[in-house]
Amino acid sequence: MATHNLAIILKNPSNDAEFLLLKQTPPPKFSEDQYDSYVDSDLWDLPSTLLNLQLDHSHSGIVIQGDQSSHNIDLTKFDVQLALTGVLEKLGLKVNDVGEWSLFKYVEEAEFGPGFPVNTVFIMGKLLDGNQNFQGLCKWMSTESCLTWLLEVKPCSDRVGPLVVVALINDSLQSAARTLPPMLRYQEYPPGVVILPMRSKTRKPFLTTNLVIFAPKQVSDTVGDCSFVAHGDALIVDPGCQHEYHEELKQIVACLPEKLIVFVTHHHLDHVEGLSIIQKCNPNATLLVHENTMRRIGKGDWSLGYTSVSGDEDILVGGQRLTVIFAPGHTDSHMALLDVSTNSLIVGDHCVGQGSAALDITSGGNMTEYFQTSYKFLELSPHTLIPMHGRVNLWPKNMLCGYLKNRRSREESILKAIENGAETLFDIVANVYSGVDRSLWTAAASNVRLHVDHLDQQKKLPKEFSVQRFHKTWVPFFLRWTCAYVSSRIQFKCPKLKISSLLITGTVIGIAGYLLGKKACFHLSKTGKGS
């Protein structure tokens, strides 16, 4: 199942090479100067709107020429007239201002999750009169001018959105994505950056980890340039697909050049589980990874040599430069990667496509460093953020400021709970995350512990609150959470069971979990999301 959008390619009557782009509406501001001072540059894209199903199955007055069956779409099921009227209104136009419409393309989105994919119907028409006054909301552009904006990026300059790229640009480029197995669905945005969600052992609400692929067609002639930490003809980021999808990963690696670079943002299983496959398929591949991350990656995942990176190194892939960014917070050795030519920032698990990211306290996660990394990303002024879970974000500064605001809001709630008498980890989590599913409380607990440390560094905690005693309540938290969580689940399925037996069962499970030590705690938090 999928939702649908309608996007229009409106041709210029006086220049057939040009089409109309609409300035996109940015997300709402925060009404706080500390966040609203960070402003994303203008984003231009094809005019589009939601395409709803027909409610009364009445015949649309709009005729769309073209063979719909060849595009695997039946437009008679959708209210095309309502959608087209609405999208033209954004331009100050009416339906009769445009000549004949034809079906141009139907694109099915990859399943990034957690919601349904958003498939897009592209239709093309030509404006009858080009002398329209669009009052700065629209501009005529060609594919060549769009490519210049996309591939010769200057920070804070105007940007081109993904609809243009998917509809008009990608097919004209000799992208390496053309050689990928045809059954795989991916997104290529910006051009040359292929994002392929693959099933992984991540945590809800996500089911996939994005495999990011760079494989420029041009081959660099600066192989001897020692300013680059690694040279290659292709690069992949975070091969974390689970075992059932390793065959697909094999096919992907087989499609890429042999001179391959593998970059890992951090060690969590949903980011490295496919490393062993790459090692088998291409033992000459170069692995780039932080030293601390490498120590946490199992020998079964990668037993060959590697190149240690710590930030500020440059990588050369074909003729394309990428810069390694040290980005601690999620873990102590978390890394990001900036594609310099498109100013796209791969952020690992610092941000996710929906909700917020949990920090891994068992691997050096640190709230102070998380804040510092967020501001470092803001100063880079990226044109897009590419998380490893979920869709590309087109409003990077807004997203990062939203994360900062959310973290500060959580911190204020934690401080308020402490000031109102909460002393233990369980009491604080139960207070602050009362509306959150209890299955996520273990990940939330890690963030609370790190927030308390951050509050302590800022000297904001009440004098009578003991941070040392607070941290000793981690084991009681785990036992209480296990009892409550298991009890609620069993009672839901078997309501006739006595509550005493449920508590005993939960306690036994909790104690067993604790006896597993750090390994169990690490397993619970290693890919945590949503807190």
Short mmCIF file of C-alpha atoms in Angstrom, two decimals:
data_model
loop_
_atom_site.label_atom_id
_atom_site.label_comp_id
_atom_site.label_asym_id
_atom_site.label_seq_id
_atom_site.Cartn_x
_atom_site.Cartn_y
_atom_site.Cartn_z
CA MET A 1 0.00 0.00 0.00
CA ALA A 2 1.18 3.53 -0.76
CA THR A 3 0.06 7.13 -0.75
CA HIS A 4 0.29 9.14 -3.97
CA ASN A 5 1.40 12.58 -5.09
CA LEU A 6 0.72 14.38 -8.35
CA ALA A 7 3.63 16.44 -9.74
CA ILE A 8 3.42 18.56 -12.88
CA ILE A 9 6.09 19.37 -15.44
CA LEU A 10 4.90 22.64 -16.96
CA LYS A 11 6.77 23.59 -20.13
CA ASN A 12 7.65 27.15 -21.15
CA PRO A 13 5.80 28.02 -24.42
CA SER A 14 8.71 30.19 -25.59
CA ASN A 15 11.49 27.77 -24.61
CA ASP A 16 10.74 24.07 -24.69
CA ALA A 17 13.88 23.25 -22.69
CA GLU A 18 12.56 25.07 -19.63
CA PHE A 19 9.99 24.00 -17.04
CA LEU A 20 8.44 25.75 -14.09
CA LEU A 21 9.72 25.29 -10.54
CA LEU A 22 7.85 26.39 -7.43
CA LYS A 23 9.53 27.75 -4.31
CA GLN A 24 8.74 25.20 -1.58
CA THR A 25 7.20 26.22 1.71
CA PRO A 26 9.62 25.64 4.59
CA PRO A 27 8.51 24.00 7.86
CA PRO A 28 7.05 26.29 10.54
CA LYS A 29 9.48 28.30 12.63
CA PHE A 30 10.03 27.65 16.32
CA SER A 31 9.30 31.22 17.51
CA GLU A 32 12.58 31.14 19.42
CA ASP A 33 15.53 33.21 18.19
CA GLN A 34 18.12 30.58 19.15
CA TYR A 35 16.58 28.27 16.52
CA ASP A 36 14.99 30.65 14.04
CA SER A 37 18.37 32.29 13.38
CA TYR A 38 19.29 29.13 11.45
CA VAL A 39 17.51 29.34 8.10
CA ASP A 40 17.65 26.81 5.28
CA SER A 41 18.20 28.21 1.79
CA ASP A 42 15.33 28.35 -0.70
CA LEU A 43 14.26 25.01 -2.14
CA TRP A 44 12.77 24.84 -5.66
CA ASP A 45 10.94 21.84 -7.03
CA LEU A 46 8.18 20.74 -9.37
CA PRO A 47 4.71 21.83 -8.20
CA SER A 48 3.00 18.89 -6.51
CA THR A 49 0.16 17.93 -4.21
CA LEU A 50 -1.50 14.91 -2.62
CA LEU A 51 -3.40 12.68 -5.05
CA ASN A 52 -6.50 11.22 -3.39
CA LEU A 53 -8.62 8.29 -4.45
CA GLN A 54 -11.96 9.00 -6.13
CA LEU A 55 -14.79 8.96 -3.59
CA ASP A 56 -17.77 8.73 -5.93
CA HIS A 57 -16.03 7.16 -8.99
CA SER A 58 -17.32 10.03 -11.15
CA HIS A 59 -15.56 10.70 -14.44
CA SER A 60 -12.83 13.34 -14.25
CA GLY A 61 -13.08 16.29 -16.63
CA ILE A 62 -9.29 16.18 -17.06
CA VAL A 63 -7.93 13.99 -19.84
CA ILE A 64 -4.41 12.64 -19.38
CA GLN A 65 -2.95 11.29 -22.60
CA GLY A 66 -0.65 8.27 -22.64
CA ASP A 67 -0.64 4.54 -21.98
CA GLN A 68 -1.28 4.21 -18.26
CA SER A 69 -0.88 0.43 -18.28
CA SER A 70 2.75 0.77 -19.34
CA HIS A 71 3.35 2.90 -16.24
CA ASN A 72 1.57 0.48 -13.86
CA ILE A 73 -0.91 3.14 -12.75
CA ASP A 74 -4.67 3.51 -13.24
CA LEU A 75 -5.47 7.21 -12.95
CA THR A 76 -9.22 6.59 -13.13
CA LYS A 77 -9.00 5.53 -9.47
CA PHE A 78 -7.76 8.98 -8.44
CA ASP A 79 -9.31 12.43 -8.27
CA VAL A 80 -6.89 13.94 -10.78
CA GLN A 81 -9.08 16.98 -11.42
CA LEU A 82 -9.12 18.03 -7.76
CA ALA A 83 -5.36 17.52 -7.42
CA LEU A 84 -4.51 19.34 -10.65
CA THR A 85 -6.78 22.25 -9.83
CA GLY A 86 -5.16 22.54 -6.43
CA VAL A 87 -1.57 22.42 -7.66
CA LEU A 88 -2.27 25.00 -10.39
CA GLU A 89 -3.81 27.32 -7.82
CA LYS A 90 -0.42 27.39 -6.07
CA LEU A 91 0.94 28.92 -9.28
CA GLY A 92 -1.94 31.35 -9.74
CA LEU A 93 -3.12 29.38 -12.78
CA LYS A 94 -6.29 27.64 -13.93
CA VAL A 95 -6.74 24.40 -15.82
CA ASN A 96 -7.56 26.19 -19.07
CA ASP A 97 -4.22 28.07 -18.88
CA VAL A 98 -2.49 24.86 -19.90
CA GLY A 99 -2.78 22.83 -23.08
CA GLU A 100 -2.98 19.07 -23.38
CA TRP A 101 -1.73 16.95 -20.46
CA SER A 102 0.20 13.70 -20.90
CA LEU A 103 1.38 11.06 -18.45
CA PHE A 104 5.16 11.42 -18.18
CA LYS A 105 6.27 8.97 -15.49
CA TYR A 106 5.11 6.98 -12.49
CA VAL A 107 7.73 6.48 -9.77
CA GLU A 108 7.34 4.07 -6.87
CA GLU A 109 9.28 5.10 -3.77
CA ALA A 110 11.51 2.70 -1.87
CA GLU A 111 10.14 1.59 1.52
CA PHE A 112 11.97 3.90 3.89
CA GLY A 113 9.30 3.58 6.60
CA PRO A 114 7.84 3.80 9.07
CA GLY A 115 4.83 5.03 7.07
CA PHE A 116 3.71 3.95 3.61
CA PRO A 117 5.84 4.74 0.54
CA VAL A 118 4.90 7.90 -1.35
CA ASN A 119 4.56 7.14 -5.07
CA THR A 120 4.47 10.02 -7.54
CA VAL A 121 2.54 10.49 -10.79
CA PHE A 122 4.29 12.98 -13.10
CA ILE A 123 2.22 14.62 -15.83
CA MET A 124 3.45 17.09 -18.44
CA GLY A 125 1.73 20.06 -20.08
CA LYS A 126 2.64 23.32 -21.80
CA LEU A 127 1.58 26.74 -20.59
CA LEU A 128 -0.42 28.52 -23.31
CA ASP A 129 0.77 32.01 -22.34
CA GLY A 130 4.26 32.46 -20.93
CA ASN A 131 3.71 36.06 -19.86
CA GLN A 132 2.48 35.18 -16.40
CA ASN A 133 3.48 37.13 -13.30
CA PHE A 134 4.51 34.57 -10.72
CA GLN A 135 5.68 37.20 -8.17
CA GLY A 136 8.91 35.44 -7.28
CA LEU A 137 7.24 32.16 -6.28
CA CYS A 138 8.15 30.40 -9.53
CA LYS A 139 11.01 30.38 -11.99
CA TRP A 140 11.78 28.79 -15.34
CA MET A 141 14.69 26.35 -15.24
CA SER A 142 16.33 23.85 -17.60
CA THR A 143 17.85 20.50 -16.66
CA GLU A 144 21.30 22.00 -17.28
CA SER A 145 20.73 24.89 -14.88
CA CYS A 146 19.29 22.50 -12.30
CA LEU A 147 22.36 20.27 -12.58
CA THR A 148 24.59 23.27 -11.96
CA TRP A 149 22.70 24.02 -8.75
CA LEU A 150 22.87 20.38 -7.71
CA LEU A 151 26.47 19.54 -8.51
CA GLU A 152 28.28 22.86 -8.06
CA VAL A 153 26.87 23.66 -4.67
CA LYS A 154 27.78 26.67 -2.57
CA PRO A 155 26.63 26.63 1.08
CA CYS A 156 23.42 28.63 1.60
CA SER A 157 22.74 28.85 -2.16
CA ASP A 158 19.36 27.97 -3.69
CA ARG A 159 18.58 24.27 -3.95
CA VAL A 160 16.72 21.93 -6.31
CA GLY A 161 14.37 19.33 -4.84
CA PRO A 162 14.09 15.58 -5.48
CA LEU A 163 11.06 15.62 -7.80
CA VAL A 164 13.07 17.38 -10.52
CA VAL A 165 15.91 14.93 -10.07
CA VAL A 166 13.70 11.82 -10.15
CA ALA A 167 11.62 13.00 -13.10
CA LEU A 168 14.08 14.78 -15.39
CA ILE A 169 17.70 14.39 -14.36
CA ASN A 170 18.56 10.89 -13.18
CA ASP A 171 17.55 9.20 -16.44
CA SER A 172 19.86 11.52 -18.40
CA LEU A 173 22.89 10.66 -16.27
CA GLN A 174 25.04 7.56 -16.53
CA SER A 175 24.59 6.72 -12.88
CA ALA A 176 26.00 3.57 -11.31
CA ALA A 177 22.48 2.99 -10.00
CA ARG A 178 21.53 1.86 -13.51
CA THR A 179 23.66 -1.25 -12.98
CA LEU A 180 22.01 -2.28 -9.68
CA PRO A 181 19.73 -5.33 -9.62
CA PRO A 182 16.39 -4.19 -11.15
CA MET A 183 14.25 -5.56 -8.31
CA LEU A 184 15.80 -3.16 -5.80
CA ARG A 185 14.05 0.14 -5.13
CA TYR A 186 16.23 3.08 -4.25
CA GLN A 187 16.34 6.86 -4.31
CA GLU A 188 19.02 8.81 -6.10
CA TYR A 189 19.12 12.27 -4.63
CA PRO A 190 21.22 14.32 -5.05
CA PRO A 191 22.46 12.92 -8.38
CA GLY A 192 25.18 10.37 -7.78
CA VAL A 193 24.07 9.62 -4.20
CA VAL A 194 22.12 6.36 -4.18
CA ILE A 195 20.11 5.55 -1.04
CA LEU A 196 18.86 1.99 -0.77
CA PRO A 197 16.88 0.96 2.35
CA MET A 198 17.64 -2.66 3.29
CA ARG A 199 16.01 -4.79 5.97
CA SER A 200 18.08 -4.79 9.15
CA LYS A 201 17.92 -5.64 12.83
CA THR A 202 17.13 -2.10 13.81
CA ARG A 203 14.50 -0.99 16.31
CA LYS A 204 10.97 0.23 15.71
CA PRO A 205 9.51 2.24 14.15
CA PHE A 206 12.11 1.48 11.46
CA LEU A 207 12.67 -1.81 9.67
CA THR A 208 15.55 -0.82 7.38
CA THR A 209 19.00 0.74 7.36
CA ASN A 210 19.92 2.93 4.41
CA LEU A 211 22.81 1.62 2.35
CA VAL A 212 24.33 4.70 0.72
CA ILE A 213 26.32 4.25 -2.48
CA PHE A 214 28.65 6.68 -4.28
CA ALA A 215 29.93 5.52 -7.65
CA PRO A 216 30.76 8.44 -9.96
CA LYS A 217 31.34 7.52 -13.58
CA GLN A 218 34.37 9.77 -13.95
CA VAL A 219 37.67 8.24 -12.85
CA SER A 220 40.07 10.41 -10.90
CA ASP A 221 43.57 11.01 -12.21
CA THR A 222 44.90 12.06 -8.78
CA VAL A 223 45.51 8.59 -7.38
CA GLY A 224 48.94 9.65 -6.16
CA ASP A 225 47.58 12.60 -4.18
CA CYS A 226 48.56 11.80 -0.59
CA SER A 227 46.15 14.40 0.82
CA PHE A 228 43.38 11.79 0.55
CA VAL A 229 43.15 9.08 3.19
CA ALA A 230 41.69 6.69 0.61
CA HIS A 231 41.09 6.50 -3.15
CA GLY A 232 38.44 4.42 -4.84
CA ASP A 233 36.03 4.16 -7.74
CA ALA A 234 33.01 3.51 -5.48
CA LEU A 235 32.07 3.88 -1.83
CA ILE A 236 29.32 2.35 0.29
CA VAL A 237 28.22 3.47 3.74
CA ASP A 238 26.88 1.26 6.57
CA PRO A 239 26.19 -2.19 5.06
CA GLY A 240 23.89 -3.30 7.89
CA CYS A 241 21.33 -5.57 6.23
CA GLN A 242 20.33 -8.71 8.08
CA HIS A 243 21.32 -12.22 7.01
CA GLU A 244 18.21 -12.89 4.89
CA TYR A 245 19.20 -10.03 2.56
CA HIS A 246 22.89 -10.82 2.20
CA GLU A 247 22.30 -12.27 -1.27
CA GLU A 248 21.00 -8.87 -2.41
CA LEU A 249 24.07 -7.23 -0.90
CA LYS A 250 26.28 -9.66 -2.82
CA GLN A 251 24.59 -8.60 -6.06
CA ILE A 252 25.08 -4.92 -5.20
CA VAL A 253 28.79 -5.36 -4.46
CA ALA A 254 29.18 -7.33 -7.72
CA CYS A 255 27.74 -4.36 -9.64
CA LEU A 256 30.26 -1.90 -8.16
CA PRO A 257 33.86 -1.32 -9.23
CA GLU A 258 36.49 -3.52 -7.58
CA LYS A 259 38.31 -0.53 -6.10
CA LEU A 260 35.74 -0.14 -3.34
CA ILE A 261 35.78 1.90 -0.13
CA VAL A 262 33.53 0.95 2.79
CA PHE A 263 32.72 3.62 5.38
CA VAL A 264 31.10 2.77 8.72
CA THR A 265 29.48 5.49 10.85
CA HIS A 266 29.41 3.35 14.02
CA HIS A 267 29.48 -0.25 15.21
CA HIS A 268 25.82 -1.12 15.87
CA LEU A 269 24.69 -4.37 14.29
CA ASP A 270 22.14 -2.72 12.00
CA HIS A 271 25.05 -0.80 10.42
CA VAL A 272 27.70 -3.52 10.09
CA GLU A 273 25.98 -6.91 9.74
CA GLY A 274 26.75 -7.01 6.02
CA LEU A 275 30.47 -6.29 6.38
CA SER A 276 31.33 -10.00 6.23
CA ILE A 277 29.64 -10.27 2.83
CA ILE A 278 31.68 -7.39 1.42
CA GLN A 279 34.85 -8.95 2.81
CA LYS A 280 34.05 -12.23 1.01
CA CYS A 281 32.96 -10.63 -2.25
CA ASN A 282 35.74 -8.04 -2.42
CA PRO A 283 38.68 -8.79 -0.11
CA ASN A 284 40.54 -5.82 -1.60
CA ALA A 285 37.96 -3.33 -0.33
CA THR A 286 39.24 -0.57 1.95
CA LEU A 287 37.43 -0.19 5.28
CA LEU A 288 37.39 3.29 6.84
CA VAL A 289 36.37 3.34 10.48
CA HIS A 290 37.12 5.04 13.80
CA GLU A 291 39.52 3.14 16.05
CA ASN A 292 36.95 2.76 18.86
CA THR A 293 34.35 1.51 16.41
CA MET A 294 36.75 -1.06 15.00
CA ARG A 295 37.38 -2.47 18.48
CA ARG A 296 33.64 -3.13 18.80
CA ILE A 297 33.22 -4.80 15.41
CA GLY A 298 33.49 -8.59 15.65
CA LYS A 299 36.24 -10.50 13.84
CA GLY A 300 33.50 -12.45 12.10
CA ASP A 301 32.29 -9.22 10.50
CA TRP A 302 35.68 -7.93 9.34
CA SER A 303 39.04 -9.63 9.84
CA LEU A 304 41.07 -7.83 7.18
CA GLY A 305 42.99 -4.60 7.52
CA TYR A 306 41.38 -1.19 7.85
CA THR A 307 42.20 2.51 7.77
CA SER A 308 41.50 4.45 10.93
CA VAL A 309 39.77 7.83 10.61
CA SER A 310 39.11 10.39 13.33
CA GLY A 311 37.64 13.34 11.42
CA ASP A 312 38.69 15.95 8.82
CA GLU A 313 40.13 13.33 6.43
CA ASP A 314 39.25 13.54 2.74
CA ILE A 315 38.24 10.58 0.57
CA LEU A 316 38.44 10.57 -3.21
CA VAL A 317 35.78 8.51 -5.00
CA GLY A 318 36.18 8.81 -8.74
CA GLY A 319 36.52 12.55 -9.10
CA GLN A 320 34.38 13.25 -6.07
CA ARG A 321 35.66 14.49 -2.69
CA LEU A 322 34.02 13.47 0.56
CA THR A 323 35.07 14.70 4.00
CA VAL A 324 34.95 12.65 7.20
CA ILE A 325 33.27 14.45 10.11
CA PHE A 326 33.87 13.38 13.72
CA ALA A 327 30.34 13.40 15.18
CA PRO A 328 30.29 11.91 18.72
CA GLY A 329 27.13 11.80 20.79
CA HIS A 330 25.25 8.71 19.65
CA THR A 331 28.47 6.81 20.48
CA ASP A 332 31.92 8.10 21.38
CA SER A 333 33.25 7.28 17.91
CA HIS A 334 30.25 8.13 15.74
CA MET A 335 31.19 9.57 12.33
CA ALA A 336 29.45 11.50 9.57
CA LEU A 337 30.38 12.01 5.92
CA LEU A 338 30.00 15.16 3.80
CA ASP A 339 29.69 14.87 0.03
CA VAL A 340 31.42 18.12 -0.85
CA SER A 341 30.16 18.57 -4.41
CA THR A 342 26.46 18.26 -3.48
CA ASN A 343 26.85 19.50 0.13
CA SER A 344 24.92 16.44 1.35
CA LEU A 345 25.59 15.24 4.87
CA ILE A 346 25.30 11.58 5.87
CA VAL A 347 24.55 11.78 9.59
CA GLY A 348 24.50 8.11 10.63
CA ASP A 349 22.21 7.77 13.64
CA HIS A 350 22.63 11.33 14.87
CA CYS A 351 19.25 12.00 13.25
CA VAL A 352 16.58 9.59 12.02
CA GLY A 353 13.71 10.03 9.60
CA GLN A 354 11.05 10.10 12.31
CA GLY A 355 11.30 10.79 16.02
CA SER A 356 14.62 11.25 17.80
CA ALA A 357 17.70 9.07 18.15
CA ALA A 358 18.71 7.31 21.36
CA LEU A 359 22.29 7.65 22.57
CA ASP A 360 24.20 4.47 23.43
CA ILE A 361 25.47 4.88 26.99
CA THR A 362 27.29 1.55 26.82
CA SER A 363 29.47 2.84 23.95
CA GLY A 364 30.36 6.29 25.17
CA GLY A 365 27.17 8.09 24.18
CA ASN A 366 27.35 11.63 25.53
CA MET A 367 24.68 14.33 25.63
CA THR A 368 27.13 17.24 25.76
CA GLU A 369 28.90 15.92 22.66
CA TYR A 370 25.54 15.32 20.99
CA PHE A 371 24.69 19.02 21.36
CA GLN A 372 28.14 20.02 20.10
CA THR A 373 27.84 17.77 17.05
CA SER A 374 24.40 19.21 16.23
CA TYR A 375 25.87 22.72 16.17
CA LYS A 376 28.82 21.49 14.10
CA PHE A 377 26.34 20.17 11.51
CA LEU A 378 24.43 23.46 11.53
CA GLU A 379 27.62 25.39 10.77
CA LEU A 380 28.21 23.18 7.71
CA SER A 381 24.90 24.45 6.21
CA PRO A 382 24.22 21.16 4.40
CA HIS A 383 21.70 21.12 1.55
CA THR A 384 20.34 17.73 2.58
CA LEU A 385 20.61 15.41 5.58
CA ILE A 386 20.84 11.70 4.85
CA PRO A 387 20.00 9.61 7.92
CA MET A 388 20.61 5.88 8.00
CA HIS A 389 16.96 5.25 8.90
CA GLY A 390 14.14 6.96 7.00
CA ARG A 391 13.92 9.48 4.19
CA VAL A 392 16.33 12.23 3.17
CA ASN A 393 15.54 15.46 4.99
CA LEU A 394 15.27 18.54 2.76
CA TRP A 395 15.31 21.10 5.60
CA PRO A 396 18.53 20.23 7.47
CA LYS A 397 18.79 23.27 9.72
CA ASN A 398 15.15 23.02 10.72
CA MET A 399 15.58 19.33 11.52
CA LEU A 400 18.72 19.86 13.60
CA CYS A 401 17.12 22.75 15.49
CA GLY A 402 14.09 20.55 16.11
CA TYR A 403 16.38 17.94 17.64
CA LEU A 404 18.06 20.54 19.83
CA LYS A 405 14.71 21.91 20.96
CA ASN A 406 13.41 18.41 21.70
CA ARG A 407 16.52 17.54 23.73
CA ARG A 408 16.27 20.75 25.74
CA SER A 409 12.57 20.13 26.33
CA ARG A 410 13.33 16.61 27.60
CA GLU A 411 16.04 17.99 29.81
CA GLU A 412 13.67 20.55 31.30
CA SER A 413 11.13 17.80 31.99
CA ILE A 414 13.79 15.67 33.65
CA LEU A 415 14.93 18.60 35.80
CA LYS A 416 11.34 19.36 36.78
CA ALA A 417 10.76 15.71 37.77
CA ILE A 418 13.89 15.80 39.93
CA GLU A 419 12.86 19.10 41.54
CA ASN A 420 9.48 17.50 42.33
CA GLY A 421 11.19 14.69 44.24
CA ALA A 422 12.05 11.97 41.68
CA GLU A 423 15.38 10.42 42.67
CA THR A 424 15.58 7.08 40.84
CA LEU A 425 15.95 6.32 37.16
CA PHE A 426 12.63 4.48 37.06
CA ASP A 427 10.74 7.36 38.69
CA ILE A 428 12.18 9.90 36.26
CA VAL A 429 11.53 7.76 33.15
CA ALA A 430 7.99 6.94 34.32
CA ASN A 431 7.34 10.65 34.81
CA VAL A 432 8.92 12.04 31.65
CA TYR A 433 8.00 9.18 29.28
CA SER A 434 4.59 8.32 30.69
CA GLY A 435 2.99 8.63 27.25
CA VAL A 436 5.61 6.49 25.49
CA ASP A 437 5.26 2.73 24.92
CA ARG A 438 7.11 0.92 27.71
CA SER A 439 9.00 -1.19 25.20
CA LEU A 440 11.02 1.97 24.48
CA TRP A 441 11.77 2.80 28.11
CA THR A 442 15.17 1.07 28.14
CA ALA A 443 16.39 3.31 25.31
CA ALA A 444 14.76 6.29 27.06
CA ALA A 445 16.56 5.36 30.29
CA SER A 446 19.95 5.68 28.57
CA ASN A 447 19.05 9.17 27.40
CA VAL A 448 17.81 10.16 30.86
CA ARG A 449 21.10 9.07 32.43
CA LEU A 450 23.01 11.14 29.90
CA HIS A 451 20.72 14.13 30.37
CA VAL A 452 21.31 13.98 34.12
CA ASP A 453 25.06 14.01 33.50
CA HIS A 454 24.61 17.00 31.19
CA LEU A 455 22.54 18.82 33.82
CA ASP A 456 25.23 18.04 36.37
CA GLN A 457 27.93 19.53 34.12
CA GLN A 458 25.83 22.68 33.81
CA LYS A 459 25.39 22.73 37.63
CA LYS A 460 21.60 22.86 37.24
CA LEU A 461 20.71 19.96 39.56
CA PRO A 462 19.34 20.59 43.06
CA LYS A 463 22.08 20.40 45.72
CA GLU A 464 20.31 17.58 47.55
CA PHE A 465 20.19 15.37 44.42
CA SER A 466 23.02 12.82 44.33
CA VAL A 467 24.17 11.89 40.85
CA GLN A 468 26.14 8.95 42.28
CA ARG A 469 23.09 7.48 44.00
CA PHE A 470 21.01 8.13 40.88
CA HIS A 471 23.34 6.10 38.64
CA LYS A 472 23.21 3.19 41.08
CA THR A 473 19.44 2.90 40.40
CA TRP A 474 20.05 1.50 36.88
CA VAL A 475 19.74 -2.14 38.01
CA PRO A 476 16.53 -1.52 40.05
CA PHE A 477 15.17 0.32 37.01
CA PHE A 478 15.82 -2.65 34.78
CA LEU A 479 14.19 -5.07 37.22
CA ARG A 480 11.14 -2.86 37.77
CA TRP A 481 10.76 -2.20 34.07
CA THR A 482 11.04 -5.92 33.25
CA CYS A 483 8.42 -6.85 35.84
CA ALA A 484 5.99 -4.17 34.68
CA TYR A 485 6.55 -4.72 30.96
CA VAL A 486 6.38 -8.54 30.98
CA SER A 487 3.41 -8.44 33.35
CA SER A 488 1.46 -6.11 31.09
CA ARG A 489 2.22 -8.19 28.00
CA ILE A 490 1.27 -11.53 29.60
CA GLN A 491 -1.83 -10.06 31.24
CA PHE A 492 -2.92 -8.65 27.92
CA LYS A 493 -2.68 -12.10 26.30
CA CYS A 494 -3.72 -14.21 29.36
CA PRO A 495 -5.81 -11.98 31.67
CA LYS A 496 -6.75 -14.89 33.98
CA LEU A 497 -3.16 -15.35 35.20
CA LYS A 498 -2.56 -14.20 38.77
CA ILE A 499 -0.56 -11.00 39.03
CA SER A 500 1.79 -12.53 41.64
CA SER A 501 2.99 -15.20 39.21
CA LEU A 502 3.48 -12.55 36.54
CA LEU A 503 5.66 -10.47 38.81
CA ILE A 504 7.71 -13.49 39.76
CA THR A 505 8.19 -14.34 36.09
CA GLY A 506 9.18 -10.77 35.29
CA THR A 507 11.61 -10.62 38.19
CA VAL A 508 13.30 -13.84 37.16
CA ILE A 509 13.66 -12.55 33.60
CA GLY A 510 14.98 -9.24 34.89
CA ILE A 511 17.58 -10.88 37.12
CA ALA A 512 18.66 -13.16 34.28
CA GLY A 513 19.03 -10.12 32.03
CA TYR A 514 21.13 -8.33 34.61
CA LEU A 515 23.40 -11.34 35.08
CA LEU A 516 24.20 -11.17 31.40
CA GLY A 517 25.96 -7.93 32.30
CA LYS A 518 27.01 -5.34 29.80
CA LYS A 519 26.38 -7.62 26.87
CA ALA A 520 22.64 -7.61 27.56
CA CYS A 521 22.52 -3.88 28.19
CA PHE A 522 24.47 -3.26 25.02
CA HIS A 523 22.04 -5.43 23.04
CA LEU A 524 19.10 -3.42 24.34
CA SER A 525 20.54 -0.04 23.47
CA LYS A 526 22.84 -0.66 20.53
CA THR A 527 20.30 0.36 17.88
CA GLY A 528 17.84 2.33 19.99
CA LYS A 529 15.58 4.94 18.41
CA GLY A 530 12.65 7.10 19.34
CA SER A 531 13.57 8.78 22.64
#
